[in-house]
PDB file of C-alpha atoms and ligand atoms in Angstrom:
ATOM      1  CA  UNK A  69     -33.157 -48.734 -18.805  1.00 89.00           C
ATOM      2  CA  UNK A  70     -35.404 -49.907 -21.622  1.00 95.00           C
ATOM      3  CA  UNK A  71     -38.934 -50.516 -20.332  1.00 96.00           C
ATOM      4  CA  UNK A  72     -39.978 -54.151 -20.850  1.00 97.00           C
ATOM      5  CA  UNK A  73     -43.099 -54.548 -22.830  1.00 98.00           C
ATOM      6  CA  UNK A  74     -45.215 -57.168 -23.710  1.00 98.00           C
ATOM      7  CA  UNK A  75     -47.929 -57.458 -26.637  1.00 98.00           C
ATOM      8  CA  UNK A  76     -50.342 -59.905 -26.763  1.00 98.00           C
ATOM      9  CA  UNK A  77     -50.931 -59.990 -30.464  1.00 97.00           C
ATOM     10  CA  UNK A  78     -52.253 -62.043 -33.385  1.00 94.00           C
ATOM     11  CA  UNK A  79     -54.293 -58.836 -35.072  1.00 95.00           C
ATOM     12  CA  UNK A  80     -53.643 -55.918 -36.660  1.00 94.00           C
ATOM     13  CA  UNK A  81     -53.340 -53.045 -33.874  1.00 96.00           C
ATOM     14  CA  UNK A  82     -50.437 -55.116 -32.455  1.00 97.00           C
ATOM     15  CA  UNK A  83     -48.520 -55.894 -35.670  1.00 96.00           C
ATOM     16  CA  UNK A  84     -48.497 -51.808 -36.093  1.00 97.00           C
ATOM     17  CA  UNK A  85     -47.985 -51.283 -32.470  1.00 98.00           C
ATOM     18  CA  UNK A  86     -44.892 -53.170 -33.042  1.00 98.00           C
ATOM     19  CA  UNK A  87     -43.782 -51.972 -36.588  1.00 97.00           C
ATOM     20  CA  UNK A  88     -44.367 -48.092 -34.089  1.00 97.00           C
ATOM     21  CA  UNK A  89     -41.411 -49.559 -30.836  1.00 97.00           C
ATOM     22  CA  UNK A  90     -39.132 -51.463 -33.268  1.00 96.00           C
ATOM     23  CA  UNK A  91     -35.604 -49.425 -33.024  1.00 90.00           C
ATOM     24  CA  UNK A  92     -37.229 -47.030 -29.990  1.00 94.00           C
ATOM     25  CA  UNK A  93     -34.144 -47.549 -27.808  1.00 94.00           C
ATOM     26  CA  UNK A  94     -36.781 -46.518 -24.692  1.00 95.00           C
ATOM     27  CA  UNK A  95     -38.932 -49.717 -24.851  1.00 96.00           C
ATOM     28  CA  UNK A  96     -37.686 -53.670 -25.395  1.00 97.00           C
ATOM     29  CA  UNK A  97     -40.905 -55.074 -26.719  1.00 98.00           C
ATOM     30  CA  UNK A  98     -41.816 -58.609 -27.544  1.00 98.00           C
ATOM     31  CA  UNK A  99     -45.379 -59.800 -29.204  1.00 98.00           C
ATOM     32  CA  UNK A 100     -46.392 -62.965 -28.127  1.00 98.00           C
ATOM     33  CA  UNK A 101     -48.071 -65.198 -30.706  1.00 97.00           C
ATOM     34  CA  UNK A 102     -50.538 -67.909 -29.695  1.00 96.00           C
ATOM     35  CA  UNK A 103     -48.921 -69.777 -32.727  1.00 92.00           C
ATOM     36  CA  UNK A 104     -52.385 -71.309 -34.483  1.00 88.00           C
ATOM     37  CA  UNK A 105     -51.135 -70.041 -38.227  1.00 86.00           C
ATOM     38  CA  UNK A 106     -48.317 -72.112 -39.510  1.00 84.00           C
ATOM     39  CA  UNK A 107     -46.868 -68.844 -41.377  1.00 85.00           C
ATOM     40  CA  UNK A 108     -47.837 -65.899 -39.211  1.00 89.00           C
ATOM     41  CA  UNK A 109     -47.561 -62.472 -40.837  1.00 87.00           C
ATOM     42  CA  UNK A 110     -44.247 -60.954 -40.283  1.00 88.00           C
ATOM     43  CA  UNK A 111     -43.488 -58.631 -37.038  1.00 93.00           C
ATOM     44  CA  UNK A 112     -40.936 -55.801 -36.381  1.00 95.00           C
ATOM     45  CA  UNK A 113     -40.526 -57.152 -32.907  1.00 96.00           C
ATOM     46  CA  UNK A 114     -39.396 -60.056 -31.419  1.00 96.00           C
ATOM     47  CA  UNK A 115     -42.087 -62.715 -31.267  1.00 97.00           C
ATOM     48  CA  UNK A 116     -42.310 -65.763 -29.064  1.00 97.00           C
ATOM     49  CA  UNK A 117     -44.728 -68.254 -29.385  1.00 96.00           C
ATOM     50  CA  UNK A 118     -47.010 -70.377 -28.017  1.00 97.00           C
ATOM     51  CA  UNK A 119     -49.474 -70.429 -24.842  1.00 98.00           C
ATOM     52  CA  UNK A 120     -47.781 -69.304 -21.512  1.00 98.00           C
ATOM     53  CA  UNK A 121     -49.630 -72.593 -20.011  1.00 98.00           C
ATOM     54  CA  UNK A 122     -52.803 -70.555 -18.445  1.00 98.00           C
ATOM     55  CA  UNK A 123     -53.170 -67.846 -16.071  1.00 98.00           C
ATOM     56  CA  UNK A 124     -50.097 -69.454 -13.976  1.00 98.00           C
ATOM     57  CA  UNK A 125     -47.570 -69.694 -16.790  1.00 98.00           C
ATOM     58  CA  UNK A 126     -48.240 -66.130 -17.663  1.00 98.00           C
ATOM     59  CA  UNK A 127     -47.617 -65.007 -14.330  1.00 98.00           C
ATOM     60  CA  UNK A 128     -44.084 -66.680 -14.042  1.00 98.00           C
ATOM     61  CA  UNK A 129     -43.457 -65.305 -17.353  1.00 98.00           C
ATOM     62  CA  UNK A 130     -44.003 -61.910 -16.718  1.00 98.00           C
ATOM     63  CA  UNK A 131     -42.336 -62.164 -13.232  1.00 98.00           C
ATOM     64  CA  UNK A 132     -39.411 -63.931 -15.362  1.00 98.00           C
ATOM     65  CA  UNK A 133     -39.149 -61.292 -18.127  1.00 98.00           C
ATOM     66  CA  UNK A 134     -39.648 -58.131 -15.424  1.00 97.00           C
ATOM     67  CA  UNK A 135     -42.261 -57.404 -17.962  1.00 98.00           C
ATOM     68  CA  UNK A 136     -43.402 -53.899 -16.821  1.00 97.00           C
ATOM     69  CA  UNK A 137     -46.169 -52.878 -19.304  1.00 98.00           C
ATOM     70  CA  UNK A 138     -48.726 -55.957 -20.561  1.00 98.00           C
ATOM     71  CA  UNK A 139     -50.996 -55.107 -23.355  1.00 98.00           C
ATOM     72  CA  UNK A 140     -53.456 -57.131 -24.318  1.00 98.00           C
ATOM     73  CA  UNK A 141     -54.158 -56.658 -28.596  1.00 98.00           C
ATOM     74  CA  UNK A 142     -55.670 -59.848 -28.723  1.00 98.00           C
ATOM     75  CA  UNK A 143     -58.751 -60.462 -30.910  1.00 97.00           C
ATOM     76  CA  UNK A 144     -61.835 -59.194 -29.189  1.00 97.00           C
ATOM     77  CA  UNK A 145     -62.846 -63.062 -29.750  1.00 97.00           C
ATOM     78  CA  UNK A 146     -59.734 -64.552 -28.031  1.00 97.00           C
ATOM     79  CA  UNK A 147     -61.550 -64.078 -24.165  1.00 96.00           C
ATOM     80  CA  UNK A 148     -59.449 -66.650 -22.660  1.00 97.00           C
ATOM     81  CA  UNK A 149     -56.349 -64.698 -23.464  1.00 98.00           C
ATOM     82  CA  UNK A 150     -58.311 -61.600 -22.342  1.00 98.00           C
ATOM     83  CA  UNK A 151     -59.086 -63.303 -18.940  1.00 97.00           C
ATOM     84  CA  UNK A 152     -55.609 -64.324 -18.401  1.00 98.00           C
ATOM     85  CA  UNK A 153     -53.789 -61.379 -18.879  1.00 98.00           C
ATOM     86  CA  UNK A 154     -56.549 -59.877 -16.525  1.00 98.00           C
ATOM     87  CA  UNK A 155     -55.698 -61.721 -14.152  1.00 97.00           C
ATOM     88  CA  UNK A 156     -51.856 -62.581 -14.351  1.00 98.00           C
ATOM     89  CA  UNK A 157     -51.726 -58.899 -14.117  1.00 98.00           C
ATOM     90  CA  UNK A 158     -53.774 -58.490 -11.145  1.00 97.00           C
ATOM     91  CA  UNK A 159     -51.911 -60.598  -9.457  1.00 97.00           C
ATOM     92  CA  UNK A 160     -48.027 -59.292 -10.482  1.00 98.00           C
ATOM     93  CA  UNK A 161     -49.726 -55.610 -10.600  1.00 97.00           C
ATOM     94  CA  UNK A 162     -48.252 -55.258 -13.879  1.00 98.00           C
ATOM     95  CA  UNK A 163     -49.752 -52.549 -16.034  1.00 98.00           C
ATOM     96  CA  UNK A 164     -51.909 -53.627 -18.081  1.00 98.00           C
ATOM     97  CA  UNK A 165     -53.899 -52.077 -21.454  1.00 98.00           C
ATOM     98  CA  UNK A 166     -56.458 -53.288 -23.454  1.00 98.00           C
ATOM     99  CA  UNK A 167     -56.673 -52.707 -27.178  1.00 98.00           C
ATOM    100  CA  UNK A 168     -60.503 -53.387 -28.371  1.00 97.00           C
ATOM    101  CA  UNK A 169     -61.260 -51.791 -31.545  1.00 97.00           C
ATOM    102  CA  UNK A 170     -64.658 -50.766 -31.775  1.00 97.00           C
ATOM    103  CA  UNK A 171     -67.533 -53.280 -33.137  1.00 98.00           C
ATOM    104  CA  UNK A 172     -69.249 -52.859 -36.586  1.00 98.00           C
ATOM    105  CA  UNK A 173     -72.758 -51.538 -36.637  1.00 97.00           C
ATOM    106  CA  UNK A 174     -75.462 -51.829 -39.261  1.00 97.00           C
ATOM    107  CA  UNK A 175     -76.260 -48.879 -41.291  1.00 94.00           C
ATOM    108  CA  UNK A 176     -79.100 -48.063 -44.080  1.00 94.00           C
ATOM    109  CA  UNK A 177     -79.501 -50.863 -46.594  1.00 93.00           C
ATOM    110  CA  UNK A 178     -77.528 -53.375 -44.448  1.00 97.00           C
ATOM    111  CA  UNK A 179     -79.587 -56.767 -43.856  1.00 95.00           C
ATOM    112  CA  UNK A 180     -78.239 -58.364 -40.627  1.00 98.00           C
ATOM    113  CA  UNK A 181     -79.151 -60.808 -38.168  1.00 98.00           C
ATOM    114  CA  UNK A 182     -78.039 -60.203 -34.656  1.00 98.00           C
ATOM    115  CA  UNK A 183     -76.641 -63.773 -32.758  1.00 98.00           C
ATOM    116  CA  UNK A 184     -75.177 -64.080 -29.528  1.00 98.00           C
ATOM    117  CA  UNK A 185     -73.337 -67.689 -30.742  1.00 97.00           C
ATOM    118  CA  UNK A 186     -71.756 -69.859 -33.249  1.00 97.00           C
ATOM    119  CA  UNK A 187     -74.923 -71.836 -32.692  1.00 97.00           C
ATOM    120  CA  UNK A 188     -77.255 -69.372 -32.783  1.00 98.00           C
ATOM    121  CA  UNK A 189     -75.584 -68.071 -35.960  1.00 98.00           C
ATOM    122  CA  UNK A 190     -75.996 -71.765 -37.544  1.00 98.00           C
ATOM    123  CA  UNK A 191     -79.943 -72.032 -36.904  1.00 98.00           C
ATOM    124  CA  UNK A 192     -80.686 -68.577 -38.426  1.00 98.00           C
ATOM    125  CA  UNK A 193     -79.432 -69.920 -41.927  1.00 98.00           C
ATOM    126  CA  UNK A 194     -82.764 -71.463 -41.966  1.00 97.00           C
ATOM    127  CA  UNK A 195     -84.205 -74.325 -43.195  1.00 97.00           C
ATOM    128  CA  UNK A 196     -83.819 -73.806 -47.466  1.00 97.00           C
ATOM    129  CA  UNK A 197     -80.605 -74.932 -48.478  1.00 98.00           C
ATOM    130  CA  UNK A 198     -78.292 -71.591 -49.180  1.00 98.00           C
ATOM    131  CA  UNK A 199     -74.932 -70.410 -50.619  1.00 98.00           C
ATOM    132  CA  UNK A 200     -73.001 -69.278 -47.256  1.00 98.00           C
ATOM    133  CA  UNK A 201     -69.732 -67.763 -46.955  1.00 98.00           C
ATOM    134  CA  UNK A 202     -68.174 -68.818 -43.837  1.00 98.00           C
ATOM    135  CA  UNK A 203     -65.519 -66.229 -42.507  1.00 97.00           C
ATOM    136  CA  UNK A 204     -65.576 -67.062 -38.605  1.00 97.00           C
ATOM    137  CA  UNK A 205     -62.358 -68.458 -38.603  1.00 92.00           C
ATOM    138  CA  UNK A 206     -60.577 -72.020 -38.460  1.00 90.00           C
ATOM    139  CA  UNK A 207     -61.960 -73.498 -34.872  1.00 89.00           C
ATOM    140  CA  UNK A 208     -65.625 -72.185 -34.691  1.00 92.00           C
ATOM    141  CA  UNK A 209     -67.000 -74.423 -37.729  1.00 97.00           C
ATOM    142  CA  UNK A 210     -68.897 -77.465 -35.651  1.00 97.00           C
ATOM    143  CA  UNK A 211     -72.693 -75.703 -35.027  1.00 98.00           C
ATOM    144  CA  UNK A 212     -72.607 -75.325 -38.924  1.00 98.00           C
ATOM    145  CA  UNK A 213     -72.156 -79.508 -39.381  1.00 97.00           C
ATOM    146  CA  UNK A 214     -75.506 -79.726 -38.140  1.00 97.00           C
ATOM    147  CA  UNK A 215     -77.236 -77.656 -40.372  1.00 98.00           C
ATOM    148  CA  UNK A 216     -75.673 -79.659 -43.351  1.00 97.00           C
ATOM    149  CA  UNK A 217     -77.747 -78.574 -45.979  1.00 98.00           C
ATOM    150  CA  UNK A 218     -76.129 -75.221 -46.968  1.00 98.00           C
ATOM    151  CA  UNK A 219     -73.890 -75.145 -49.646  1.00 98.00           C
ATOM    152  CA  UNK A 220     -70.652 -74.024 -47.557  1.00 98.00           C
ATOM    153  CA  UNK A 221     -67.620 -71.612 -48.753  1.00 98.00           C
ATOM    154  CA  UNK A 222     -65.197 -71.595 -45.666  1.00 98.00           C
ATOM    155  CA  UNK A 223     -62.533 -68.410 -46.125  1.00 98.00           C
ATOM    156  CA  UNK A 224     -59.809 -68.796 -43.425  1.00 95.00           C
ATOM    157  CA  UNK A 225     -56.168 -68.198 -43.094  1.00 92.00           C
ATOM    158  CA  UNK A 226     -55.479 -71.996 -42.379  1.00 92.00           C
ATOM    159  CA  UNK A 227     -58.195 -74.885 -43.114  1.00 94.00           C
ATOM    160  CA  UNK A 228     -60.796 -75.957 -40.725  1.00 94.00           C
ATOM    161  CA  UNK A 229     -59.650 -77.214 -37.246  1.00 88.00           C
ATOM    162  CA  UNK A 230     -62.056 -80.133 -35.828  1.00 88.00           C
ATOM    163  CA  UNK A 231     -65.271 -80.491 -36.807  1.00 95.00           C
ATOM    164  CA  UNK A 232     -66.959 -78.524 -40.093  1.00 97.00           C
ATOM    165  CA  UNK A 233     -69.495 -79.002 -42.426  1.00 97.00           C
ATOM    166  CA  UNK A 234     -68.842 -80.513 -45.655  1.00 97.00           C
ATOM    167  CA  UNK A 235     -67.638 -76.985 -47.588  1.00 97.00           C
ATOM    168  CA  UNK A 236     -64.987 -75.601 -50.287  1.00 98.00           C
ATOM    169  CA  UNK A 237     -62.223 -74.208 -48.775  1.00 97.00           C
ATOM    170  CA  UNK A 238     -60.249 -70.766 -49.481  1.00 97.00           C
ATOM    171  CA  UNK A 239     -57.304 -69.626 -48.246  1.00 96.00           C
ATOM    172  CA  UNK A 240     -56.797 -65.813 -47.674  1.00 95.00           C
ATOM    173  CA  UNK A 241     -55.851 -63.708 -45.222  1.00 93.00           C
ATOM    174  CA  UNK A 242     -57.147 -60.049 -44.846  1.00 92.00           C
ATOM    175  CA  UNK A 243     -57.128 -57.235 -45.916  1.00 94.00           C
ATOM    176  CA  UNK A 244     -59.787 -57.811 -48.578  1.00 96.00           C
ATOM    177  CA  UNK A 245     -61.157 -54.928 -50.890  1.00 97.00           C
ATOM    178  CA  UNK A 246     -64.622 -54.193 -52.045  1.00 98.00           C
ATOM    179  CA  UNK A 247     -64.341 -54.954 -54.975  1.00 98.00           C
ATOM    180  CA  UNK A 248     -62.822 -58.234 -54.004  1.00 98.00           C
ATOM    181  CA  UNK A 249     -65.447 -58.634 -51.942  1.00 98.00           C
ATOM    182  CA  UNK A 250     -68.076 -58.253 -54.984  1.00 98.00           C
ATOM    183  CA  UNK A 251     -66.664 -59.985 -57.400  1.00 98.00           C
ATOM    184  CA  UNK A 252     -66.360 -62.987 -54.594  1.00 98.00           C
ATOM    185  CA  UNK A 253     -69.832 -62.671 -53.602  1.00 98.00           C
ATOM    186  CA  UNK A 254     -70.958 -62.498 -57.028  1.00 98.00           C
ATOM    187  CA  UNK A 255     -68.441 -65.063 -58.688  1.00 98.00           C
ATOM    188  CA  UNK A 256     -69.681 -67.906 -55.985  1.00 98.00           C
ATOM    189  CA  UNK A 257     -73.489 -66.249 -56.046  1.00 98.00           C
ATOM    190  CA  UNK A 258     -73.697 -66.330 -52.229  1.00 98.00           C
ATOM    191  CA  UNK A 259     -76.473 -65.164 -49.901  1.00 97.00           C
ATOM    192  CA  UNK A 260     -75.442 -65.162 -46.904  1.00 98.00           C
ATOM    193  CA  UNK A 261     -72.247 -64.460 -44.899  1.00 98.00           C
ATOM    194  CA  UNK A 262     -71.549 -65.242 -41.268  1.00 98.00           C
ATOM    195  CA  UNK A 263     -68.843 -63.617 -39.444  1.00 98.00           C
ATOM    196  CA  UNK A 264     -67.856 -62.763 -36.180  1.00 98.00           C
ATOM    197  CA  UNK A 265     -68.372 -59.207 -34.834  1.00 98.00           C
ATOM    198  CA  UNK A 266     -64.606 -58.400 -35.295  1.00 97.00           C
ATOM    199  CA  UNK A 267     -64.996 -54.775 -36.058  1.00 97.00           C
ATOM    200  CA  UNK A 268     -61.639 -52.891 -37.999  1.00 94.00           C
ATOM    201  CA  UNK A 269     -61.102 -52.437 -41.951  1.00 92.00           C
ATOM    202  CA  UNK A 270     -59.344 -55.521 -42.806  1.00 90.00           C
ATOM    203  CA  UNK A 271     -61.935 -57.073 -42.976  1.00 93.00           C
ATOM    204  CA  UNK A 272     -64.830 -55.007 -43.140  1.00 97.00           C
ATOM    205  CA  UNK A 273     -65.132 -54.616 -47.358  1.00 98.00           C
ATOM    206  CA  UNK A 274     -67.645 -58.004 -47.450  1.00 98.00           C
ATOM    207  CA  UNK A 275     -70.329 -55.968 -45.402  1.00 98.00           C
ATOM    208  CA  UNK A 276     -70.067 -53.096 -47.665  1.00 98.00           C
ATOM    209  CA  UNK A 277     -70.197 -55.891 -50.292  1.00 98.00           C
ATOM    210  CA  UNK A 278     -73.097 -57.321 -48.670  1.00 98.00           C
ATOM    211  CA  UNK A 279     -74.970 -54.488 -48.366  1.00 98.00           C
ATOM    212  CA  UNK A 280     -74.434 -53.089 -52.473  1.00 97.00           C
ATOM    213  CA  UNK A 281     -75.980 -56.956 -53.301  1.00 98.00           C
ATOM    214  CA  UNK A 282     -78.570 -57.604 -51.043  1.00 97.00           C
ATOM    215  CA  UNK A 283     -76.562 -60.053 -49.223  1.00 98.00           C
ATOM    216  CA  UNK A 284     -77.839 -60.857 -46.097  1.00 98.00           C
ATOM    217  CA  UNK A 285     -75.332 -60.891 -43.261  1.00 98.00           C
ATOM    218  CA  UNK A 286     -75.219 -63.186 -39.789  1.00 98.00           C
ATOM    219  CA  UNK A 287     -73.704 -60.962 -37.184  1.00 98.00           C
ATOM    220  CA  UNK A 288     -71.799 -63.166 -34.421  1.00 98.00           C
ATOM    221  CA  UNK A 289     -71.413 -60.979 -31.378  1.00 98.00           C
ATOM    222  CA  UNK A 290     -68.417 -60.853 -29.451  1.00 98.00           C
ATOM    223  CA  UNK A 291     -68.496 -62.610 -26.257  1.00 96.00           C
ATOM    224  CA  UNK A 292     -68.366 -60.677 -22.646  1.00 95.00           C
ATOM    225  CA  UNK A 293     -65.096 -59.361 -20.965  1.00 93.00           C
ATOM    226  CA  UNK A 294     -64.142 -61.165 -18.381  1.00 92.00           C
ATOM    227  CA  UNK A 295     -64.579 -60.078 -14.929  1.00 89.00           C
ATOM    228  CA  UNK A 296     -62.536 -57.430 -13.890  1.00 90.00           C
ATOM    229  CA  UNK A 297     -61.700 -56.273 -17.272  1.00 91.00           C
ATOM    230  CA  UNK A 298     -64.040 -52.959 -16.776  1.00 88.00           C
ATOM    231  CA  UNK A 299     -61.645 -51.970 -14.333  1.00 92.00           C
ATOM    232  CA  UNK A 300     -58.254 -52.215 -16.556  1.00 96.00           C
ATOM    233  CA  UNK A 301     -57.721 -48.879 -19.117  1.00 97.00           C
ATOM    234  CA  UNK A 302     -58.950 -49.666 -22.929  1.00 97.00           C
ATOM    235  CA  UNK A 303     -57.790 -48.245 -25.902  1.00 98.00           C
ATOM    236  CA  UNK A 304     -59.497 -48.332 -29.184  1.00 97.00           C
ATOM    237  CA  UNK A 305     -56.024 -48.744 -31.588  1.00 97.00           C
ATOM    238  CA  UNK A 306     -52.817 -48.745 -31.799  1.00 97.00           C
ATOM    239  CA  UNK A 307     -51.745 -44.900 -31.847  1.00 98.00           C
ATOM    240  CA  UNK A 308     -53.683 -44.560 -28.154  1.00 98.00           C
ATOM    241  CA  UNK A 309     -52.145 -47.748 -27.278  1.00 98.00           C
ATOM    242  CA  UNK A 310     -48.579 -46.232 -28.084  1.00 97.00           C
ATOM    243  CA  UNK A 311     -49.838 -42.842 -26.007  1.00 97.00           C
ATOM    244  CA  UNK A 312     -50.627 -44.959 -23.119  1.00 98.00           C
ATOM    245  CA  UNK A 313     -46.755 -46.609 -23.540  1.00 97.00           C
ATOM    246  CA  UNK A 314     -45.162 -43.574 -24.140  1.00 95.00           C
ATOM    247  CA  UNK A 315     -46.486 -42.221 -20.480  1.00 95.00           C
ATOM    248  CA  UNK A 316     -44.925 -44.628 -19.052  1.00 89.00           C
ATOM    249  CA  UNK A 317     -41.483 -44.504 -20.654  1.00 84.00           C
ATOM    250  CA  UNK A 318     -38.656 -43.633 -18.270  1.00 75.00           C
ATOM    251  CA  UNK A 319     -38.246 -40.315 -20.104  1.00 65.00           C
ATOM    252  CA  UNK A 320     -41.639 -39.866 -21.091  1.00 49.00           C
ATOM    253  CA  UNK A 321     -42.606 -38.559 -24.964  1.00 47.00           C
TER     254      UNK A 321
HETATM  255  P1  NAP B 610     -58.140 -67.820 -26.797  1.00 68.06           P
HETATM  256  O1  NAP B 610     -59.192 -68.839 -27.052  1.00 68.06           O
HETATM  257  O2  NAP B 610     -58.513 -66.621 -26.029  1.00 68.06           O
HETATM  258  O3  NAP B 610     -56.879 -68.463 -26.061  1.00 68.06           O
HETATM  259  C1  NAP B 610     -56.686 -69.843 -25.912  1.00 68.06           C
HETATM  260  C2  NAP B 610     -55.273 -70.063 -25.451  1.00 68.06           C
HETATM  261  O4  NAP B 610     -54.354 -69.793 -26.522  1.00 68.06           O
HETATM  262  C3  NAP B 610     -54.828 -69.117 -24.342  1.00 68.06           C
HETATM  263  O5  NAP B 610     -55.274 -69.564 -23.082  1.00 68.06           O
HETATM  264  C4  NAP B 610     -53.329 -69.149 -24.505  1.00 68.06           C
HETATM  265  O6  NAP B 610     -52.795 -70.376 -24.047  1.00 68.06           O
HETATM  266  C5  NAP B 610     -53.175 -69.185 -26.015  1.00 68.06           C
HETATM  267  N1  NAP B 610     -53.066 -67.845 -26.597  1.00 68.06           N
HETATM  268  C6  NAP B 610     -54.036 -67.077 -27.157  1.00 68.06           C
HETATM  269  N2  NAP B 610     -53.538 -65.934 -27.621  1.00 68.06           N
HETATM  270  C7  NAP B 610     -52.205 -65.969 -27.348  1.00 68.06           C
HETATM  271  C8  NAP B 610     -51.129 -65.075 -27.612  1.00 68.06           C
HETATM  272  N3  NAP B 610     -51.310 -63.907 -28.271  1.00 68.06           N
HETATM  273  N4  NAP B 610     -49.892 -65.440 -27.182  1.00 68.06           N
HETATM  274  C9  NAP B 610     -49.685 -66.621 -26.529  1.00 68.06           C
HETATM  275  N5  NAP B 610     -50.674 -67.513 -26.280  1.00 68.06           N
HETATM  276  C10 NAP B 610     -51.901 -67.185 -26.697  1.00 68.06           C
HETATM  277  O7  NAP B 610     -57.459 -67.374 -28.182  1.00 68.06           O
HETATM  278  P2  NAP B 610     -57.925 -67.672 -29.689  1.00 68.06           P
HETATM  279  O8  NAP B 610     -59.279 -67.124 -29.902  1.00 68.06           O
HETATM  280  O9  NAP B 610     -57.637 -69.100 -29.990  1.00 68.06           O
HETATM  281  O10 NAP B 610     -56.894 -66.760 -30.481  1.00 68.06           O
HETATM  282  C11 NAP B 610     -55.554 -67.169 -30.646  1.00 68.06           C
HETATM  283  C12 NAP B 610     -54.786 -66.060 -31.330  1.00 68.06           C
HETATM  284  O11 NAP B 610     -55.379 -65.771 -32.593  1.00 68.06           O
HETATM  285  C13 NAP B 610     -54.752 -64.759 -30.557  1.00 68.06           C
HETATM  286  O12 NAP B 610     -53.448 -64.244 -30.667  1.00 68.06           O
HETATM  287  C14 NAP B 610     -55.761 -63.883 -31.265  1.00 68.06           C
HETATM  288  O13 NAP B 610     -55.406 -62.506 -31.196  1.00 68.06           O
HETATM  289  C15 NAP B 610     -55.670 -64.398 -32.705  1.00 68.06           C
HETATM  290  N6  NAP B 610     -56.934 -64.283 -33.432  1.00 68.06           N
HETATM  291  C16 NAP B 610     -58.051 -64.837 -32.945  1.00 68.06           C
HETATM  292  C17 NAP B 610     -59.232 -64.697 -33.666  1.00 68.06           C
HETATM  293  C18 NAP B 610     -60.523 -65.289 -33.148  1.00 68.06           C
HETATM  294  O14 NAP B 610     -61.540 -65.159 -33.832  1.00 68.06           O
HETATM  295  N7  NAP B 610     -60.548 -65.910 -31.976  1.00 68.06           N
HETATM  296  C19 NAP B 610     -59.239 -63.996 -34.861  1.00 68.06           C
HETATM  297  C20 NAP B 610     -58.055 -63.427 -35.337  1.00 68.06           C
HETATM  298  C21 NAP B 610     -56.898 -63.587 -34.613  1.00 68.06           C
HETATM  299  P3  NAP B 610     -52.221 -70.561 -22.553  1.00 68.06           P
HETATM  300  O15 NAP B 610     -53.417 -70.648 -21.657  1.00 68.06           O
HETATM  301  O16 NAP B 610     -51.419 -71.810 -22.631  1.00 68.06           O
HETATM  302  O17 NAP B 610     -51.370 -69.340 -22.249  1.00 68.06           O
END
């Protein structure tokens, strides 16, 4: 019997944690999609979509789908998912793996500013109007209205969701080169980014940017695990992720 898996995805490390169990006769894997993009990138597993309807609806859905191994690839930003899938699993004693990849750190030449919030993040662009490049995602924009006089470049996968500053828009999803990332920086003469403390290489080319230009950077960092998350086994990417699976397959490796 196929064990029954379930990935919690929307990121990178579960797209290729998927594209690693599609055809593996010893798993039957779905990723679950929380469904914000209207054209997600493609998966080589099954994907449904949409929230389970909180910690409950995730319960009955595991219950109903016998789901035997949960892992959580979320984005380290996505802590209500997190929380949920902490405990939904607690409470079915499903198994249950996190996938956090680690979180960027500043190195030599790097000029960053350390926030612990969105609005935190807005009040350190300062008072001088500047040219900011926005890459914290669709639903996060609101602190920035109130600091209207920066000159705004907003770089999402979909447009702005509720409240935002008035900006340009551009539409582009990851992964992003350095020298993408330079000739963007340079093309739209910016001086300051903002971005959440996502860690990974999709998207890490505009600090390397950042740093070759002088560019100073806004770090966002990532918000707490939940309670009881300390407790549940954590995996850095996708290959461990797949170790951890693979010890639990019927027949092993
Ligand atoms: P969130 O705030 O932690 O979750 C809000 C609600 O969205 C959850 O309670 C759940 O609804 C639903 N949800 C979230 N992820 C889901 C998933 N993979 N499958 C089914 N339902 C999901 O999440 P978020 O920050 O909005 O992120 C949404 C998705 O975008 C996640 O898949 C995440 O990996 C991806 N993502 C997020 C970011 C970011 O910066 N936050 C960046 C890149 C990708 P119910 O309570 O109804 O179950």
């Amino acid at each position: 019997m196929p064990l029954p898996v379930l990935i919690l995805g929307g990121t990178t490390e579960a797209a290729e944690l998927g594209r690693a169990l599609a055809g593996d006769a010893r798993f039957r894997a779905t990723i679950s999609l929380a469904g914000r993009t209207r054209r997600p990138a493609p998966q080589a597993l099954p994907v449904r979509m949409g929230g389970f309807g909180g910690v409950a609806g995730l319960i009955d859905h595991l219950r109903g789908e016998n789901i035997a191994a949960l892992i959580d690839a979320t984005h380290p930003f996505a802590a209500q998912m997190t929380a949920h899938a902490v405990a939904a699993a607690a409470a079915t004693g499903t198994a249950l793996l996190l996938v956090r990849r680690p979180e960027w750190r500043p190195g030599a030449g790097d000029v960053w500013r350390m926030v612990d919030s969105m609005a935190e993040a807005a009040g350190a662009l300062g008072k001088l109007p500047r040219r900011v490049l926005l890459t914290v995602g669709q639903k996060d924009l609101a602190p920035f209205a109130a600091v209207p006089w920066h000159d705004y470049l907003i770089r999402s996968i979909e447009p702005p969701a509720g409240d935002a500053p008035a900006h340009r828009f551009l539409a582009a999803r990851g992964p992003f080169t350095e020298a993408e990332e330079l000739a963007l920086l340079r093309r739209e003469r910016i001086d300051a980014i903002v971005t959440k403390n996502s860690g990974g290489v999709a998207t890490e080319a505009k600090l390397a940017a950042a740093r070759a230009l002088g560019v100073s950077v806004v770090m966002v960092a990532r918000p707490p695990l939940p309670e009881g998350a300390a407790c549940v086994a954590t995996v850095s990417d996708a290959d461990a992720a797949l170790a951890w699976l693979h010890a639990r397959s019927p027949r092993g490796v």
